[in-house]
PDB file of C-alpha atoms in Angstrom:
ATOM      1  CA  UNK P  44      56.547 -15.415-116.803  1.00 92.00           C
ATOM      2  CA  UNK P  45      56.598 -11.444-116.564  1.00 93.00           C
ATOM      3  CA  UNK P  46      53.212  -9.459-114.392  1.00 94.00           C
ATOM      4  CA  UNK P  47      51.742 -12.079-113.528  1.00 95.00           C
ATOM      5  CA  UNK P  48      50.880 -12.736-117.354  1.00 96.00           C
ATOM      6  CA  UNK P  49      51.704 -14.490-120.661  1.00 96.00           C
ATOM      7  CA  UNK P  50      49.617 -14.925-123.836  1.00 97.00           C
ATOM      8  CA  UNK P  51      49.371 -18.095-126.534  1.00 98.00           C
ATOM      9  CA  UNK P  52      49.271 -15.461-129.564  1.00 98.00           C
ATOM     10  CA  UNK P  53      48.777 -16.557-133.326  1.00 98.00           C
ATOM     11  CA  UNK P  54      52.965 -16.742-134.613  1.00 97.00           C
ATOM     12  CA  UNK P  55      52.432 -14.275-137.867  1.00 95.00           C
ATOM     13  CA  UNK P  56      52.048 -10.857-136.062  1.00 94.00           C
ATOM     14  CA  UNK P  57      50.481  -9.368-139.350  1.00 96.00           C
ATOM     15  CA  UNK P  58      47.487 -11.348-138.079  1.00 96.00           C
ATOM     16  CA  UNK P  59      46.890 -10.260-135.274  1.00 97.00           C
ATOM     17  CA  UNK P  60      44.837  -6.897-134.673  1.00 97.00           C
ATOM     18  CA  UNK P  61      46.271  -6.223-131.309  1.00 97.00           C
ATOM     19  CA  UNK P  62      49.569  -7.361-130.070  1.00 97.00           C
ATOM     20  CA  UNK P  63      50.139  -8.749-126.556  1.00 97.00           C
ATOM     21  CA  UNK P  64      49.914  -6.894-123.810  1.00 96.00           C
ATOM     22  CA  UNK P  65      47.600  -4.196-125.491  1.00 95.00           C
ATOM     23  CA  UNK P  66      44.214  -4.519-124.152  1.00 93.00           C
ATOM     24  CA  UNK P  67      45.897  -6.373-121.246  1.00 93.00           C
ATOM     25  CA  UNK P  68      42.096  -7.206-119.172  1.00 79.00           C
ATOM     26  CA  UNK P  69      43.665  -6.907-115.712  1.00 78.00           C
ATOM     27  CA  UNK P  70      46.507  -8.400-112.954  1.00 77.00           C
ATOM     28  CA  UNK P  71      45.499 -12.151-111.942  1.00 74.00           C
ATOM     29  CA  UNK P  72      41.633 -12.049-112.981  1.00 79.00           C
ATOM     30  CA  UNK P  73      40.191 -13.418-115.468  1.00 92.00           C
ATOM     31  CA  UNK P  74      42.497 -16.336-115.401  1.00 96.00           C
ATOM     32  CA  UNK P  75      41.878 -16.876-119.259  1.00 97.00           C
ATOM     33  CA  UNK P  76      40.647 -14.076-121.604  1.00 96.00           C
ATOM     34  CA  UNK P  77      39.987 -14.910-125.540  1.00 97.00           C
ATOM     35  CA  UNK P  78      41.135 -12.000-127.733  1.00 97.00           C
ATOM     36  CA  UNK P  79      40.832 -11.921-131.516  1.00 97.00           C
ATOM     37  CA  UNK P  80      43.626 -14.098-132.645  1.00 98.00           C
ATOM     38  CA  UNK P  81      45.299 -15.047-128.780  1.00 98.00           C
ATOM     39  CA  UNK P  82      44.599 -15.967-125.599  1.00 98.00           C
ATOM     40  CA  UNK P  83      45.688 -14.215-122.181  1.00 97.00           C
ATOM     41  CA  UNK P  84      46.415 -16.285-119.228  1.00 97.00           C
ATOM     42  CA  UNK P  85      46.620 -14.685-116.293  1.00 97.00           C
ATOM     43  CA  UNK P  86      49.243 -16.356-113.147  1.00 96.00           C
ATOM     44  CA  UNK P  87      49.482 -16.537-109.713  1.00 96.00           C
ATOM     45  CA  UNK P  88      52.927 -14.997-109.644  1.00 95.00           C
ATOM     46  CA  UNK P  89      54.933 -11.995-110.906  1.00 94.00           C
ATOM     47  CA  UNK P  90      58.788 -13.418-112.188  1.00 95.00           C
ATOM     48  CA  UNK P  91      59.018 -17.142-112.475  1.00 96.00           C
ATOM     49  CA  UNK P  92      59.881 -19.687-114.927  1.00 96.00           C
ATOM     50  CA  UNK P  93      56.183 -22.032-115.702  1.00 97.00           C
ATOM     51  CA  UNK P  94      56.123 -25.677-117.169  1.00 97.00           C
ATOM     52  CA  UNK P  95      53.607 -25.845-120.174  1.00 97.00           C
ATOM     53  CA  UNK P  96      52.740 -28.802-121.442  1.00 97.00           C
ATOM     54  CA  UNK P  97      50.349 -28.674-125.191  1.00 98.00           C
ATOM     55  CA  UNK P  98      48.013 -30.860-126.341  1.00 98.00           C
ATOM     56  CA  UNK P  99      46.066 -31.044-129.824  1.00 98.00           C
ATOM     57  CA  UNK P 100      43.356 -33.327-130.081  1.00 98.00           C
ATOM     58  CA  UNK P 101      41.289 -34.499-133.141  1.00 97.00           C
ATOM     59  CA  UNK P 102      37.868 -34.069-131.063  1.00 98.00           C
ATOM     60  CA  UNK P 103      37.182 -32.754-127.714  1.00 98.00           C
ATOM     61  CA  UNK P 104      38.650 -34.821-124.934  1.00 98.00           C
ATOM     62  CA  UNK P 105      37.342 -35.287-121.523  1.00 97.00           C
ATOM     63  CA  UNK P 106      37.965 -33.182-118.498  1.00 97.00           C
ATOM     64  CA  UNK P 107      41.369 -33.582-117.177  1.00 97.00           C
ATOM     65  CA  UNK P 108      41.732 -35.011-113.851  1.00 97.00           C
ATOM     66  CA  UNK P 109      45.756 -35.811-113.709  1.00 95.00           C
ATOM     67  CA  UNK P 110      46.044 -32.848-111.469  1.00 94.00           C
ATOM     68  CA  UNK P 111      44.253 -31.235-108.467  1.00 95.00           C
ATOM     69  CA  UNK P 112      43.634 -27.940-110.693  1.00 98.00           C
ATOM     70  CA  UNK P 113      43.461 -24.737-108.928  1.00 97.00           C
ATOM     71  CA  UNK P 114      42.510 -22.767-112.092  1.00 97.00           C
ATOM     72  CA  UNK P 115      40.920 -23.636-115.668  1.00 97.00           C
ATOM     73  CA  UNK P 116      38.672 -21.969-118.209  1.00 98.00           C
ATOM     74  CA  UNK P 117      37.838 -22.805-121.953  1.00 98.00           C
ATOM     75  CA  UNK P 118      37.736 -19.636-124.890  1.00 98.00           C
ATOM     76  CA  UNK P 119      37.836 -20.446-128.870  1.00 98.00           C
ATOM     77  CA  UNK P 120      40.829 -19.300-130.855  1.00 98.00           C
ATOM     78  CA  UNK P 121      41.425 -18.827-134.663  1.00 98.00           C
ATOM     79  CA  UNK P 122      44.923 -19.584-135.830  1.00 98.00           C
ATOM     80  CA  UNK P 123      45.700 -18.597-139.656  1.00 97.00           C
ATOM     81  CA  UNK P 124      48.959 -20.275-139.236  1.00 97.00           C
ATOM     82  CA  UNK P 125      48.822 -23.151-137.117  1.00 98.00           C
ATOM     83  CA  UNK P 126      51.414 -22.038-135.332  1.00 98.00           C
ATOM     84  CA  UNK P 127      51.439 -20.324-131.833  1.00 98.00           C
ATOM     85  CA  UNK P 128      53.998 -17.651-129.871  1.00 98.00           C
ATOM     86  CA  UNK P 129      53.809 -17.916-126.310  1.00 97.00           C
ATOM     87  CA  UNK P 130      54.450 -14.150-125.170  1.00 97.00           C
ATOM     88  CA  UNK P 131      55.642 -12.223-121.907  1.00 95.00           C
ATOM     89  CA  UNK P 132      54.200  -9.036-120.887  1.00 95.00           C
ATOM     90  CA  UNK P 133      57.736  -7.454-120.831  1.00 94.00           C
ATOM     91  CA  UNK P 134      59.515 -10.174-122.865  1.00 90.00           C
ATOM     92  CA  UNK P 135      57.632 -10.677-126.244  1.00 93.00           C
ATOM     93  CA  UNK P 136      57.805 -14.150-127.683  1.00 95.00           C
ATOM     94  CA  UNK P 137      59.375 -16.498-125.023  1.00 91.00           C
ATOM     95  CA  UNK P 138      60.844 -19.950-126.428  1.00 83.00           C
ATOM     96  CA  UNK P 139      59.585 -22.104-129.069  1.00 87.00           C
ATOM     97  CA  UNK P 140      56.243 -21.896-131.298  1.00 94.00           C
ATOM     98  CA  UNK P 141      53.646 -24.142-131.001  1.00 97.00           C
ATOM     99  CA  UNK P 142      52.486 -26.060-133.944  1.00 97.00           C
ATOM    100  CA  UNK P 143      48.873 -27.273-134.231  1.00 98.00           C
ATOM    101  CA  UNK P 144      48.915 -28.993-137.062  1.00 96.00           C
ATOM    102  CA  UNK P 145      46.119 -26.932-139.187  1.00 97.00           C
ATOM    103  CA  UNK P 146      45.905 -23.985-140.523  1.00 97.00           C
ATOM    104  CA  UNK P 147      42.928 -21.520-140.826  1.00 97.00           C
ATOM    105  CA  UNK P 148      41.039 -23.333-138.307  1.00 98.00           C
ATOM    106  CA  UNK P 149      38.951 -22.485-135.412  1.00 98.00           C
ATOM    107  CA  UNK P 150      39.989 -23.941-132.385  1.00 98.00           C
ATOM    108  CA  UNK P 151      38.641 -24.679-128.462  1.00 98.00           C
ATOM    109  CA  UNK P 152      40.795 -24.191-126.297  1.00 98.00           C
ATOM    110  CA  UNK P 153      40.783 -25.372-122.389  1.00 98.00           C
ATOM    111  CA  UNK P 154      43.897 -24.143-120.358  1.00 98.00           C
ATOM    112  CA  UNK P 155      44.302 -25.674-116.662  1.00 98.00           C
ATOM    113  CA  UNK P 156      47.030 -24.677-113.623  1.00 98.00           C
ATOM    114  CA  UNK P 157      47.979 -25.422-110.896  1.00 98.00           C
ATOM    115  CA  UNK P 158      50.465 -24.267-108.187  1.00 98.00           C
ATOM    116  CA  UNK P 159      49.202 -20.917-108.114  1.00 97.00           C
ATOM    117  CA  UNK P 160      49.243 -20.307-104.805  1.00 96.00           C
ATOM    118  CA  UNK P 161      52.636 -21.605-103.980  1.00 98.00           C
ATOM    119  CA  UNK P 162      54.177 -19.426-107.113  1.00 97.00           C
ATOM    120  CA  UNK P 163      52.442 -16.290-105.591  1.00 95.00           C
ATOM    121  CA  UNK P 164      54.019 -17.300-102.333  1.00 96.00           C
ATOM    122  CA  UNK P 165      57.196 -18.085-103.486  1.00 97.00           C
ATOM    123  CA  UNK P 166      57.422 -15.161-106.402  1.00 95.00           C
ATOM    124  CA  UNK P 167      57.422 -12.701-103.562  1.00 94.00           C
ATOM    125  CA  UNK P 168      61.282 -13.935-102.217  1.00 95.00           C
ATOM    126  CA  UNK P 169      62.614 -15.617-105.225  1.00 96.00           C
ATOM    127  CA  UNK P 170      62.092 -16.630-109.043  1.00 96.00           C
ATOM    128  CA  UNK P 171      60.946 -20.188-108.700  1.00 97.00           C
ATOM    129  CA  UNK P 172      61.341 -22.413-111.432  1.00 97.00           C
ATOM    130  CA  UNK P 173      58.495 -25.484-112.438  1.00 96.00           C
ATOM    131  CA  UNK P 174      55.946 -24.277-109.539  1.00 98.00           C
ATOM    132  CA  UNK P 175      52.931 -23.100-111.965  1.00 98.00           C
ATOM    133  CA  UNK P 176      51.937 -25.705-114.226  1.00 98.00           C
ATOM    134  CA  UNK P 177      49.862 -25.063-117.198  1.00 98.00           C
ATOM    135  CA  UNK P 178      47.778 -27.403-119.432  1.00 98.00           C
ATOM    136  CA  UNK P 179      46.650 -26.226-122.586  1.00 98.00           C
ATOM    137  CA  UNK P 180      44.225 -28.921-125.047  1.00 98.00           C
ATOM    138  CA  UNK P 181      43.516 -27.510-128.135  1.00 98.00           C
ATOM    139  CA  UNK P 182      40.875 -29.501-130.565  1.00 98.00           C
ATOM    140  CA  UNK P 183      38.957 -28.169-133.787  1.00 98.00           C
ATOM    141  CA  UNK P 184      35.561 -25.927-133.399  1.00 96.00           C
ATOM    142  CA  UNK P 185      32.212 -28.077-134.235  1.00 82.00           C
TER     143      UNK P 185
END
């Protein structure tokens, strides 16, 4: 995590019609923003290391309630490929894809966090690893 930011961005970059950060909304608000072809999530922090944890689901599931959530918001998403980049503001494409099993395909997309507050906290004296934790369910349009 880079500013306070990272996008899940379709993996083929010839499909996408703006490339992360470009039309970057803002610092920390909205917490998710759907662009054509990826979605901007916004954190609580500046430099730290986030878990995320994907899920792909045949229907929509029910809220999630593992975790005391301090942030979540739901945007659709088209992938071509089926495949996602997460993306730093400063770093580009950050670790492995993520595959969703279907291409061409019109997606919902709900992304919780938590530990927010603590990686703000925190980002200002160190770079904390496994603070922020994301969940992001992905299941097919209706």
């Amino acid at each position: 995590m880079d500013f306070y930011g990272f996008c899940l961005q379709e993996a083929e970059d010839q499909f996408v019609p703006e490339m992360y950060p470009d039309g970057r909304e803002s610092i920390g608000e909205p917490f998710l923003t759907a662009r054509p072809r990826r979605l901007d999530i916004e954190s609580g922090g500046h430099t730290h290391t986030a878990h995320l944890r994907a899920e792909v689901f045949d229907a929509e599931p029910p809220a999630d309630t593992r975790e005391p959530w301090e942030a979540s918001g739901q945007a659709p998403l088209f992938s071509q490929s089926g495949e996602l980049r997460i993306w730093g503001v400063a770093g580009g494409p950050i670790g492995e894809s993520l595959e969703l099993g279907a291409t061409d395909t019109q997606w919902q997309v709900r992304v919780y966090c938590t530990g927010r507050a603590e990686v703000g906290r925190l980002a200002q004296l160190e770079v904390p690893k496994g603070v922020e934790r994301y969940l992001v369910q992905f299941w097919p349009a209706a």
